[in-house]
Short mmCIF file of C-alpha atoms and ligand atoms in Angstrom, two decimals:
data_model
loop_
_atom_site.label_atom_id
_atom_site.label_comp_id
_atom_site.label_asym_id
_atom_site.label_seq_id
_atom_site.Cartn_x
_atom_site.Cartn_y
_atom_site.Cartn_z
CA UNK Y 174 -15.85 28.30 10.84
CA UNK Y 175 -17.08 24.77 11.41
CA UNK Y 176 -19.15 24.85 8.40
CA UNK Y 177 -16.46 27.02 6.03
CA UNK Y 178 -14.24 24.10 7.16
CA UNK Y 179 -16.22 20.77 6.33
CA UNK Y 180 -17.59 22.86 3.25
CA UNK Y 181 -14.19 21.90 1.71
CA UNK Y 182 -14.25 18.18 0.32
CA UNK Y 183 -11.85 16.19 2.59
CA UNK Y 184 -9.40 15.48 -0.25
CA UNK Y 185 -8.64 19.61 -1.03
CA UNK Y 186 -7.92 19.44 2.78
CA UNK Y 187 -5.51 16.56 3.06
CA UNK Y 188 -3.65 18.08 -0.30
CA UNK Y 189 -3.54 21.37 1.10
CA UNK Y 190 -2.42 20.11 4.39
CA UNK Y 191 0.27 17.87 2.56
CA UNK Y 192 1.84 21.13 0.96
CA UNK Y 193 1.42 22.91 3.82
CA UNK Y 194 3.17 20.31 5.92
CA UNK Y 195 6.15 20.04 3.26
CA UNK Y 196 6.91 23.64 3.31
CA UNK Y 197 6.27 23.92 7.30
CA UNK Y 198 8.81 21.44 7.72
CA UNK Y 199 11.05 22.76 5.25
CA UNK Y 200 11.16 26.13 6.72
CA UNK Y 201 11.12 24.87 10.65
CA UNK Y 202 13.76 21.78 10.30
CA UNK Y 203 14.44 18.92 12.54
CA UNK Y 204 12.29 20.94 14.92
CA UNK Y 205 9.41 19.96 12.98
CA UNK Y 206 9.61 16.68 14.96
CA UNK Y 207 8.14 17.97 18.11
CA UNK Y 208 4.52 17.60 16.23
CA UNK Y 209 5.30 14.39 14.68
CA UNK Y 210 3.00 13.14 17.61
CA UNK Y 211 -0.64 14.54 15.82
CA UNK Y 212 0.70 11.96 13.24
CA UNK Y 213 1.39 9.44 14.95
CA UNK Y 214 -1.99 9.77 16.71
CA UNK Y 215 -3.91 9.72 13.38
CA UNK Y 216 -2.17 6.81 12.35
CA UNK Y 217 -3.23 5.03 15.86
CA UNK Y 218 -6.59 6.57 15.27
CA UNK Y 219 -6.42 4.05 12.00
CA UNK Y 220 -4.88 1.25 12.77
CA UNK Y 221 -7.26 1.02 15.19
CA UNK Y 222 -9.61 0.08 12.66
CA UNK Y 223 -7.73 -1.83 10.73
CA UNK Y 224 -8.64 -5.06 12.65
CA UNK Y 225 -11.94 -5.40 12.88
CA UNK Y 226 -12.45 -3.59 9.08
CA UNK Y 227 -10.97 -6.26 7.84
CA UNK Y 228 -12.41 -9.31 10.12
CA UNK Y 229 -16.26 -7.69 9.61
CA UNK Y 230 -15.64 -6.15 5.86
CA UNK Y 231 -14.29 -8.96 4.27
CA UNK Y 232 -16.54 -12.17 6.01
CA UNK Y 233 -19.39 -9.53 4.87
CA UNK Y 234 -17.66 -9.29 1.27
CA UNK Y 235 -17.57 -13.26 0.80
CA UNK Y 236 -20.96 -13.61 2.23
CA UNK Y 237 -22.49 -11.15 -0.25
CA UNK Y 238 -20.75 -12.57 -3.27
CA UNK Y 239 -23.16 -15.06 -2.77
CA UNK Y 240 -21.53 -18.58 -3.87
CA UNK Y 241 -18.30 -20.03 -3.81
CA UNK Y 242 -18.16 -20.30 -7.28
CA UNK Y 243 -18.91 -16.82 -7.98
CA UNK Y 244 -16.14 -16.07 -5.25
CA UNK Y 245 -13.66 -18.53 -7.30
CA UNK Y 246 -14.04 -16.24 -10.32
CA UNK Y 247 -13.23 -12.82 -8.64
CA UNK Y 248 -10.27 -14.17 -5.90
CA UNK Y 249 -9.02 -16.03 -8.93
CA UNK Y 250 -8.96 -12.47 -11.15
CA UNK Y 251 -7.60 -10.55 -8.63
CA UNK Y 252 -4.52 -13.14 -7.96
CA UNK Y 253 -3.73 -12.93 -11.70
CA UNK Y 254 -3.38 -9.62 -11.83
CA UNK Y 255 -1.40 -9.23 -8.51
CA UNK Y 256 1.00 -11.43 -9.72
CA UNK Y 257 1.66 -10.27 -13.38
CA UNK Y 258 1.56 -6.74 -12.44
CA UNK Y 259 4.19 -7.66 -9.51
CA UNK Y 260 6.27 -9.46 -12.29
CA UNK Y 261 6.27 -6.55 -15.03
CA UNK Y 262 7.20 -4.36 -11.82
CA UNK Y 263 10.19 -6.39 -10.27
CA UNK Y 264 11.51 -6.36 -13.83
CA UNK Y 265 10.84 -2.38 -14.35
CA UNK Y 266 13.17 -1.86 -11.45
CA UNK Y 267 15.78 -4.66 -12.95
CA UNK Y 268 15.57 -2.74 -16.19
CA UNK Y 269 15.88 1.15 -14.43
CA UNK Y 270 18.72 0.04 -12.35
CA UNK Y 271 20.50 -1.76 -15.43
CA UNK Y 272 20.44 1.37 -17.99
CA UNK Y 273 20.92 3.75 -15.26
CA UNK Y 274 23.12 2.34 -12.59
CA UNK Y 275 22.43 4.72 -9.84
CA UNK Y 276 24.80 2.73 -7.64
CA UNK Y 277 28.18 3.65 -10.20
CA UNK Y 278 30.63 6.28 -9.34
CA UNK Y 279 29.55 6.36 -5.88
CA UNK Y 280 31.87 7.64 -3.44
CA UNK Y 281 31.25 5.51 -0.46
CA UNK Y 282 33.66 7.24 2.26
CA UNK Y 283 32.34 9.77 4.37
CA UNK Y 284 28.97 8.65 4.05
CA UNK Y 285 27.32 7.98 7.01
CA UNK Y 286 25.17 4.90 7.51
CA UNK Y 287 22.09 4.21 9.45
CA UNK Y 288 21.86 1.41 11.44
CA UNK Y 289 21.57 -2.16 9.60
CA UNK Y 290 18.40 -3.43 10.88
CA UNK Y 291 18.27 -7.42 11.78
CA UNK Y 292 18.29 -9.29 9.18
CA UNK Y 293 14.68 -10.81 8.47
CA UNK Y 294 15.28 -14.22 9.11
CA UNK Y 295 11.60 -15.34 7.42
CA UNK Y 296 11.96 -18.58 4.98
CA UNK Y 297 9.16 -19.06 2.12
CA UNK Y 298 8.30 -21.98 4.26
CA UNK Y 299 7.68 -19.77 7.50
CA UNK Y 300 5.98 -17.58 4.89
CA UNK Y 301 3.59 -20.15 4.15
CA UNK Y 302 2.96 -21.32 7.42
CA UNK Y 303 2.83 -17.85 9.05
CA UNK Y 304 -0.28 -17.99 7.05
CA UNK Y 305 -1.97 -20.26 9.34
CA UNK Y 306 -3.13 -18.82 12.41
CA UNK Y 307 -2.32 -21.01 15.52
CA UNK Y 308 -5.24 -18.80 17.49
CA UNK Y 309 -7.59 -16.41 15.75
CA UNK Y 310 -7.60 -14.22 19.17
CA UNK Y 311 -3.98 -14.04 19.38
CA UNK Y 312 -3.91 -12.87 15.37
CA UNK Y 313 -6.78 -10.51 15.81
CA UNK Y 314 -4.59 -8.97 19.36
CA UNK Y 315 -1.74 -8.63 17.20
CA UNK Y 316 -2.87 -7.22 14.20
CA UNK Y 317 -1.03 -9.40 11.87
CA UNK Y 318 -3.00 -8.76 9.15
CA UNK Y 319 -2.69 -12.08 6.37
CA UNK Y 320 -3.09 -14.99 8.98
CA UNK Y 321 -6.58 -12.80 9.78
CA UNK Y 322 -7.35 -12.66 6.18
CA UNK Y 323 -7.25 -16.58 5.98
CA UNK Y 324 -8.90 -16.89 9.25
CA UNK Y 325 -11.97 -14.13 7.72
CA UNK Y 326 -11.95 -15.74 4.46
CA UNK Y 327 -12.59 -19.33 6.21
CA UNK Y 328 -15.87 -17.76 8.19
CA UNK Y 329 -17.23 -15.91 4.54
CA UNK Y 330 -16.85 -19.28 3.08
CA UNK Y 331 -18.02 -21.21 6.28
CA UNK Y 332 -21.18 -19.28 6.27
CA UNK Y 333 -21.48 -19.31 2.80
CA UNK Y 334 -21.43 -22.73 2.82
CA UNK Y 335 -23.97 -23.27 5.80
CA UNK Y 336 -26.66 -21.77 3.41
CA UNK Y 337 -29.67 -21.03 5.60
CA UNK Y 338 -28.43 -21.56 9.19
CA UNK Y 339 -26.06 -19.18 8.24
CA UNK Y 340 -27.76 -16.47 7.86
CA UNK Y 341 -28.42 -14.75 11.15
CA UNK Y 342 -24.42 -14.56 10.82
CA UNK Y 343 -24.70 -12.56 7.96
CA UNK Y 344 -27.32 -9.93 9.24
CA UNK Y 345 -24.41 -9.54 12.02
CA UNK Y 346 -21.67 -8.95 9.53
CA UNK Y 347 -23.21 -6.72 7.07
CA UNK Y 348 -24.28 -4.55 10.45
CA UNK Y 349 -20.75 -4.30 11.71
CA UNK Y 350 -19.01 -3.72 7.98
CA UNK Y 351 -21.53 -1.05 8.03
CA UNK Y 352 -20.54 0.52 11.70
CA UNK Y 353 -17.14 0.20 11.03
CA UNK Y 354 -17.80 1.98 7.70
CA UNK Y 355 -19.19 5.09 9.64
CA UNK Y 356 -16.58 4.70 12.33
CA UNK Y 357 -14.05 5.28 9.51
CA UNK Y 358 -15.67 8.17 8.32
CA UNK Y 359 -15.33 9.94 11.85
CA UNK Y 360 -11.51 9.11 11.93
CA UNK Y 361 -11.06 10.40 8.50
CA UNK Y 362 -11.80 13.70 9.68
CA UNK Y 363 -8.30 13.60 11.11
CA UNK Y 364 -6.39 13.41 7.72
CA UNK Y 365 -5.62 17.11 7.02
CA UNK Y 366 -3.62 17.25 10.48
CA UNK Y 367 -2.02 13.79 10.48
CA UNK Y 368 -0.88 14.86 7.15
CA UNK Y 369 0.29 18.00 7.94
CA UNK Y 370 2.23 16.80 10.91
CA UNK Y 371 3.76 13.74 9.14
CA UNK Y 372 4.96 15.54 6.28
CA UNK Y 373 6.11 18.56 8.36
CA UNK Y 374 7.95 16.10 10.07
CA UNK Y 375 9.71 14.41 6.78
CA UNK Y 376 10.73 17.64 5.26
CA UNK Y 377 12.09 18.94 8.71
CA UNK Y 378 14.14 15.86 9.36
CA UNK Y 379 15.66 14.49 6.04
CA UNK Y 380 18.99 14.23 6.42
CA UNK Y 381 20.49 16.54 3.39
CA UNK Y 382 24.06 14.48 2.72
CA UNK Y 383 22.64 11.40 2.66
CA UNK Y 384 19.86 12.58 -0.01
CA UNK Y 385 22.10 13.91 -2.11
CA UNK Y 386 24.75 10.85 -2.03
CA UNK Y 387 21.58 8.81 -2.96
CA UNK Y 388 19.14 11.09 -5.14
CA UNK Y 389 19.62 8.68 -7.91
CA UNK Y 390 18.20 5.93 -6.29
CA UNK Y 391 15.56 7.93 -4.64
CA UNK Y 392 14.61 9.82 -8.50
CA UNK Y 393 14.85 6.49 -10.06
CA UNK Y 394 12.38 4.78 -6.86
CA UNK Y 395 10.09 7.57 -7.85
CA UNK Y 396 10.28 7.95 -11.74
CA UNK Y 397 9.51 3.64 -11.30
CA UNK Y 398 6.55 3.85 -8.92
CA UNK Y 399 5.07 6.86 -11.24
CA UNK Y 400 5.67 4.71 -14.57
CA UNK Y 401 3.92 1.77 -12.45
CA UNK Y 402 0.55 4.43 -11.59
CA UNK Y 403 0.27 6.66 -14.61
CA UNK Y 404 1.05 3.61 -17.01
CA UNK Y 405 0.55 0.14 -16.19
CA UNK Y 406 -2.62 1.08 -14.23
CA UNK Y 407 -3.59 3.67 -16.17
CA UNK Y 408 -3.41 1.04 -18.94
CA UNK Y 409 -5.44 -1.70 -17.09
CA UNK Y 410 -8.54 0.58 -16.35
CA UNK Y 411 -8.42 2.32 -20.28
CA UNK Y 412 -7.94 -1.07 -21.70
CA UNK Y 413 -8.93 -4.22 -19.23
CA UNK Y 414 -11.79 -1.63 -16.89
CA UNK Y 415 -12.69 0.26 -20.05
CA UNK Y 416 -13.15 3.30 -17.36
CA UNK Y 417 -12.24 7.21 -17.68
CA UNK Y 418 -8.56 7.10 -16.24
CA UNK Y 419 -9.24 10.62 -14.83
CA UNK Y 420 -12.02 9.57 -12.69
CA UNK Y 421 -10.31 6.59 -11.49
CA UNK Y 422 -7.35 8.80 -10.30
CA UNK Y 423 -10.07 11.76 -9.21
CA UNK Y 424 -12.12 9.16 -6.70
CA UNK Y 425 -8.45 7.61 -5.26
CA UNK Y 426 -6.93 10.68 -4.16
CA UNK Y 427 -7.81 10.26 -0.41
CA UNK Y 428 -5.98 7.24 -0.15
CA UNK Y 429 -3.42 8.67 -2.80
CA UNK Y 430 -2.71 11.32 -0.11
CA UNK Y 431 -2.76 8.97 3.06
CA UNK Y 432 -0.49 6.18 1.68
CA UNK Y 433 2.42 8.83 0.94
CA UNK Y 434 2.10 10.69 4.03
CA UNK Y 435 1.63 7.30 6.05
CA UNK Y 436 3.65 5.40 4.37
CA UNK Y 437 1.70 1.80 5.46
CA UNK Y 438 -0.45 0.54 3.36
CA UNK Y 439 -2.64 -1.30 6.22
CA UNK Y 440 -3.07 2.34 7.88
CA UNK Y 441 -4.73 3.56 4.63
CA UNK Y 442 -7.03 0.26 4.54
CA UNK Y 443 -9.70 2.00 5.80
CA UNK Y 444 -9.51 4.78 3.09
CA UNK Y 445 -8.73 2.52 0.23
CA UNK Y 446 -11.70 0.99 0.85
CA UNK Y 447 -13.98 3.67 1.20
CA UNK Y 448 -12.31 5.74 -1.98
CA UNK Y 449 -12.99 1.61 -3.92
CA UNK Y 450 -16.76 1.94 -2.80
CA UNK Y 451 -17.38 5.43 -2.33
CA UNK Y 452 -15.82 7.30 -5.55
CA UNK Y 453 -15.38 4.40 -7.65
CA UNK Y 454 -19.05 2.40 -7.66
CA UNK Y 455 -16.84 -1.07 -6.62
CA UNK Y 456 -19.32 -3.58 -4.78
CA UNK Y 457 -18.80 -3.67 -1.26
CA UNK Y 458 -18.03 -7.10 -1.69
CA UNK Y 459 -15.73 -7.14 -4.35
CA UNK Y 460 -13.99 -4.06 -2.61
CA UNK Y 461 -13.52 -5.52 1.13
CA UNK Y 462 -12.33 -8.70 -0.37
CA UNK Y 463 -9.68 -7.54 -2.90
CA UNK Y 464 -8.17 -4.35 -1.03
CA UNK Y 465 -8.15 -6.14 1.74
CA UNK Y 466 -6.66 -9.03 0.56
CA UNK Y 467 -3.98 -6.74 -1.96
CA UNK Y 468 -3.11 -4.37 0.93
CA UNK Y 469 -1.10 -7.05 2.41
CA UNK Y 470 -0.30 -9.33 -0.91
CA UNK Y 471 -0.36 -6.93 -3.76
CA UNK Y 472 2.85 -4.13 -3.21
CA UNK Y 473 3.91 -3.46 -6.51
CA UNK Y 474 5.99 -0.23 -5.39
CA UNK Y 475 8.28 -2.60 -3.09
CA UNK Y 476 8.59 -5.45 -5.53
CA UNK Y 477 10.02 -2.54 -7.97
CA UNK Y 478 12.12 -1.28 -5.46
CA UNK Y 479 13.90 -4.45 -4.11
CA UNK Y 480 14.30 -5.25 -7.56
CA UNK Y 481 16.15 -1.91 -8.10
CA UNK Y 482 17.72 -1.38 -4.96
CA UNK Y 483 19.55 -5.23 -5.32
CA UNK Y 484 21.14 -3.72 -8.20
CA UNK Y 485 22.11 -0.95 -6.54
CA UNK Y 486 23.91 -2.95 -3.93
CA UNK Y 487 25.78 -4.85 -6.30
CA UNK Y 488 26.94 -1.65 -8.21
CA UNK Y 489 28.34 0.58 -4.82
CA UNK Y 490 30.16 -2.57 -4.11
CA UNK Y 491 31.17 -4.16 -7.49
CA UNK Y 492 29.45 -7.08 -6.97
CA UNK Y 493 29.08 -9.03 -10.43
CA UNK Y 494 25.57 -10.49 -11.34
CA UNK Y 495 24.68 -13.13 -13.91
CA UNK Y 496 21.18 -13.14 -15.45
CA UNK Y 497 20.30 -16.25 -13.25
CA UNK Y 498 21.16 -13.75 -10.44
CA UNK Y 499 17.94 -11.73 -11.98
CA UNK Y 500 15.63 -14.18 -12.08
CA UNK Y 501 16.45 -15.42 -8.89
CA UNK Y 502 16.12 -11.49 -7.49
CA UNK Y 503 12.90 -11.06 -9.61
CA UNK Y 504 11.41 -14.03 -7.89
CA UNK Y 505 12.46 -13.12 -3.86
CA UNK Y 506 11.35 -9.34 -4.81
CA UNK Y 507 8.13 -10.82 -5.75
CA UNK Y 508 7.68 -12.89 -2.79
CA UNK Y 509 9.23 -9.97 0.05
CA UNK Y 510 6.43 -7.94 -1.54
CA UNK Y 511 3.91 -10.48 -0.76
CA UNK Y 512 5.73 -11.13 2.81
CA UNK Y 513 6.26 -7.35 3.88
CA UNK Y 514 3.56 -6.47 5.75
CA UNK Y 515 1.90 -2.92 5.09
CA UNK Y 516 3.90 -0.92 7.67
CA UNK Y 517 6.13 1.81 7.36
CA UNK Y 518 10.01 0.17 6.53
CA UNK Y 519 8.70 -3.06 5.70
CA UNK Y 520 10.17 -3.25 2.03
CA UNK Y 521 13.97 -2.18 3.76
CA UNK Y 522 13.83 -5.31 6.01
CA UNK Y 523 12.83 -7.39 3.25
CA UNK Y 524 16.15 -6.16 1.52
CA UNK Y 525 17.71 -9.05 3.51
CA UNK Y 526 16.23 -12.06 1.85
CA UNK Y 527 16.90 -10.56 -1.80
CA UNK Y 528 20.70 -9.37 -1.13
CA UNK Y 529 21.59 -12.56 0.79
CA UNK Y 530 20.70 -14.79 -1.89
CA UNK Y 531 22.86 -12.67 -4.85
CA UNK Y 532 25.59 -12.02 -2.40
CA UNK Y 533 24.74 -8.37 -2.07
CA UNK Y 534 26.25 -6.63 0.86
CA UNK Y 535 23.61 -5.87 3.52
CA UNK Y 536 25.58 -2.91 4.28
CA UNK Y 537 23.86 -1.25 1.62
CA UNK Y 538 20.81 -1.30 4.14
CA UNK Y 539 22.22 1.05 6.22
CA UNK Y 540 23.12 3.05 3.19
CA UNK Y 541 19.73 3.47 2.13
CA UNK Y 542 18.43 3.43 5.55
CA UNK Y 543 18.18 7.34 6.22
CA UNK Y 544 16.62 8.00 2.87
CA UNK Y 545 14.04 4.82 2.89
CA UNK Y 546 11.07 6.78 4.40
CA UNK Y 547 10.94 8.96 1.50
CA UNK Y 548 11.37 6.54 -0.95
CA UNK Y 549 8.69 4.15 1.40
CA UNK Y 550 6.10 6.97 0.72
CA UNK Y 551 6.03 6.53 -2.68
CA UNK Y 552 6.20 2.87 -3.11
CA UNK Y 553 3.47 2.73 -0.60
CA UNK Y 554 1.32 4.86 -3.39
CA UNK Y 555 1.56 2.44 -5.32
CA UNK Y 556 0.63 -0.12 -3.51
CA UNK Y 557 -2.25 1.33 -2.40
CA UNK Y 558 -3.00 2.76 -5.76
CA UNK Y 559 -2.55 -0.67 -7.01
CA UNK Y 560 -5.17 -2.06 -5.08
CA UNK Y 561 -7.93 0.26 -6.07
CA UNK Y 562 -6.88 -0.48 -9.97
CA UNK Y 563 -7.00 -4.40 -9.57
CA UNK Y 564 -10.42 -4.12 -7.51
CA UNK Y 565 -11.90 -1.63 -10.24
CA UNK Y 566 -10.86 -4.03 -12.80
CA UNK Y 567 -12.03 -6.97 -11.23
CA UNK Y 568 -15.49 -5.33 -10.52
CA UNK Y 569 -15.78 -4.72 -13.94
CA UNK Y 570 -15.05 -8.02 -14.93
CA UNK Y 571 -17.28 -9.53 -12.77
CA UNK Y 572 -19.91 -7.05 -13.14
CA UNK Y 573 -19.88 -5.74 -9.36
CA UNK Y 574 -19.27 -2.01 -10.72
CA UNK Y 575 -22.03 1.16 -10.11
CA UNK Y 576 -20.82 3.01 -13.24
CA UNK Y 577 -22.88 5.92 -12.26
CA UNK Y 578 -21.18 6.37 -8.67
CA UNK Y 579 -17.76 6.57 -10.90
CA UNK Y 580 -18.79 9.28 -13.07
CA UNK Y 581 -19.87 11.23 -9.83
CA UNK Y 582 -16.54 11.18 -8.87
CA UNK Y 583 -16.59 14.91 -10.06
CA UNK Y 584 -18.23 16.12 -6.74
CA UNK Y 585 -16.27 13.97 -4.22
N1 LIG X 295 5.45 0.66 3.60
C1 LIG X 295 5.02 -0.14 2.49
C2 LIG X 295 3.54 -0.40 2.58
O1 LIG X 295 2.96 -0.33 3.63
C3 LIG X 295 5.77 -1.41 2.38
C4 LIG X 295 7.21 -1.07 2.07
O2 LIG X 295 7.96 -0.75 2.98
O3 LIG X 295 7.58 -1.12 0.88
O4 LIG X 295 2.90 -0.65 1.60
#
């Protein structure tokens, strides 16, 4: 049984136990919720990790790129192409919910809401100074993941820059990026059920009315976050990563299949990472520096998605806007998607700071608050996918690619 079971590579399980899940929960209904808990404790089983992945993968990441300079060239790559990919996706969603207008004709009696949640009352100056962590320790207890990045990137360049004193330090990190490496390989082992209990959960629960009210804005969330995978980053590694397309999707799967049922991008950290180094041939140090670094700062899915779900709001409640009204939108999208941290719901709260500046009802919210975890699941793909296409790219450019570990990506 044992060996029948682990015979079948992990990703067949977690995509059989994704379908399985679906049509469980589909056939149970709200039900389905009383094993929501083997989800929730694979995703604890993760986030565990997520902490000290990061702190010992990505001080182990700087450390082996060797010299600042060197490290210049691939943070510097990798910010370029988080920001023009968030751009062209901010503006796919502008342009989706322009020549569609999901929000027209909607009847907005008799539809219940969900509850608003608080309005997120984060400035770009608290964004930029929530960067700064007061206390390592305290960061580190509470898993707030980008003041930890900061804090791990100051230690990679620290040591980096301590040349030969430095080096027991490395020796230490390399030996706990790779422990944490095999600890994430045990946990991983949990995916088919998580899955299956998540998504069990999801179809049992959905609230039908509400999905049909808004099934334009949920098709249009998903036909935007599949033109963002299949063709901007299926464009970047055929024409910037000169790599098979196939293989790329092929060795991302795992984390394909973990972000949607998930729906954080920081729970699937671990498997980004491993599907980057694993299936893909990235460098372990170009890998634990950019996914780390995009799964909190690159979320191309959610800058798309505030971008179309503003206009949205404005269209269910007549609300003119001006085209300074889209710039202004496509520059808060792109900066909630850099503030939203990679948790489930984090792109709905960020809703707040793009509506209040256009004068969009935050009603809406709680309009799309019963359907966000299904559109969450998808935007959180992306995200994730999106990470694994700027670090491929970036390993290429930088030469930090195994070629040959890609092209296995046949027998994952
Ligand atoms: N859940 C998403 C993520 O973790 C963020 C969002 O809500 O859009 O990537």
């Amino acid at each position: 049984m044992a060996r029948f079971w682990f015979g079948i590579p992990l990703w067949q399980r977690v995509i059989a136990a994704l379908v399985l899940g679906t049509v469980t929960g589909m056939l149970w209904g709200p039900d389905a919720a009383s094993i929501k808990w083997i989800g929730d404790f694979f995703i604890k089983s993760v986030k565990m990790l997520v902490v000290p992945l990061i702190f010992f993968s990505l001080v182990s990441g700087i450390t082996a790129i060797g010299d600042l300079r060197k490290l210049g060239a691939v943070g510097g790559r990798a910010m370029v192409l988080f920001v023009v990919t968030g751009q062209i996706a901010v503006w796919l969603g502008l342009a989706l919910g322009t020549l569609i207008k999901p929000g027209e004709g909607i009847d907005m009696t008799g539809i219940e809401m969900g509850a608003t949640p608080p309005p997120s009352t984060t400035t770009p100056v608290d964004m930029v100074l929530s960067l700064v962590p007061e206390s390592p320790v305290q960061v580190m207890a509470d898993a707030q993941v980008l003041p930890l990045i900061v804090f791990a990137m100051l230690i990679g360049i620290g040591i980096l820059m301590a040349g030969r004193e430095g080096e027991p330090l490395i020796k230490i990190f390399d030996a706990g990026s790779v422990v944490m490496q095999k600890v994430t390989m045990v946990v991983m082992e949990l995916t088919p059920f998580g899955v299956f209990a998540l998504m069990a959960w999801v179809a049992g629960t959905l609230g039908q009315d509400a999905l049909i009210a808004l099934a334009k804005l949920v098709g249009l969330n998903y036909l935007g976050c599949l033109i963002i995978i299949f063709v901007m980053y299926s464009a970047m590694i055929r024409f910037l990563a000169k790599l098979p397309v196939r293989d790329f999707f092929r060795g991302i799967v795992d984390a394909m299949a973990v972000s949607y049922s998930t729906a954080s991008s920081n729970a699937t950290l671990p498997v980004t990472l491993r599907c980057a180094e694993r299936n893909l041939g990235v460098s372990n140090s170009v890998a634990s520096f950019v996914v780390s670094l995009g799964a909190t700062i690159n979320m191309n899915g959610t800058a798309m998605y505030l971008g179309l779900a503003t206009l949205f709001g404005a269209q269910i409640f007549g609300v003119d806007l001006s085209w300074g009204d889209y710039f202004v939108i496509s520059i808060l999208s792109t900066l909630g998607a850099v503030g939203a941290a990679g948790i489930p719901g984090a792109g709905l709260i960020m809703m707040a700071l793009v509506f209040g500046a256009v004068g969009v009802p935050l009603e809406t919210i709680a309009f799309v608050a019963g359907v966000d975890r299904i559109m969450d699941m998808m935007r959180t793909t992306t995200n994730v996918s999106g990470d694994a296409a700027v670090a491929t790219t970036v390993a290429v450019m930088t030469g930090e690619i195994d070629r040959a570990e890609m092209i296995s990506a046949d027998d994952v």
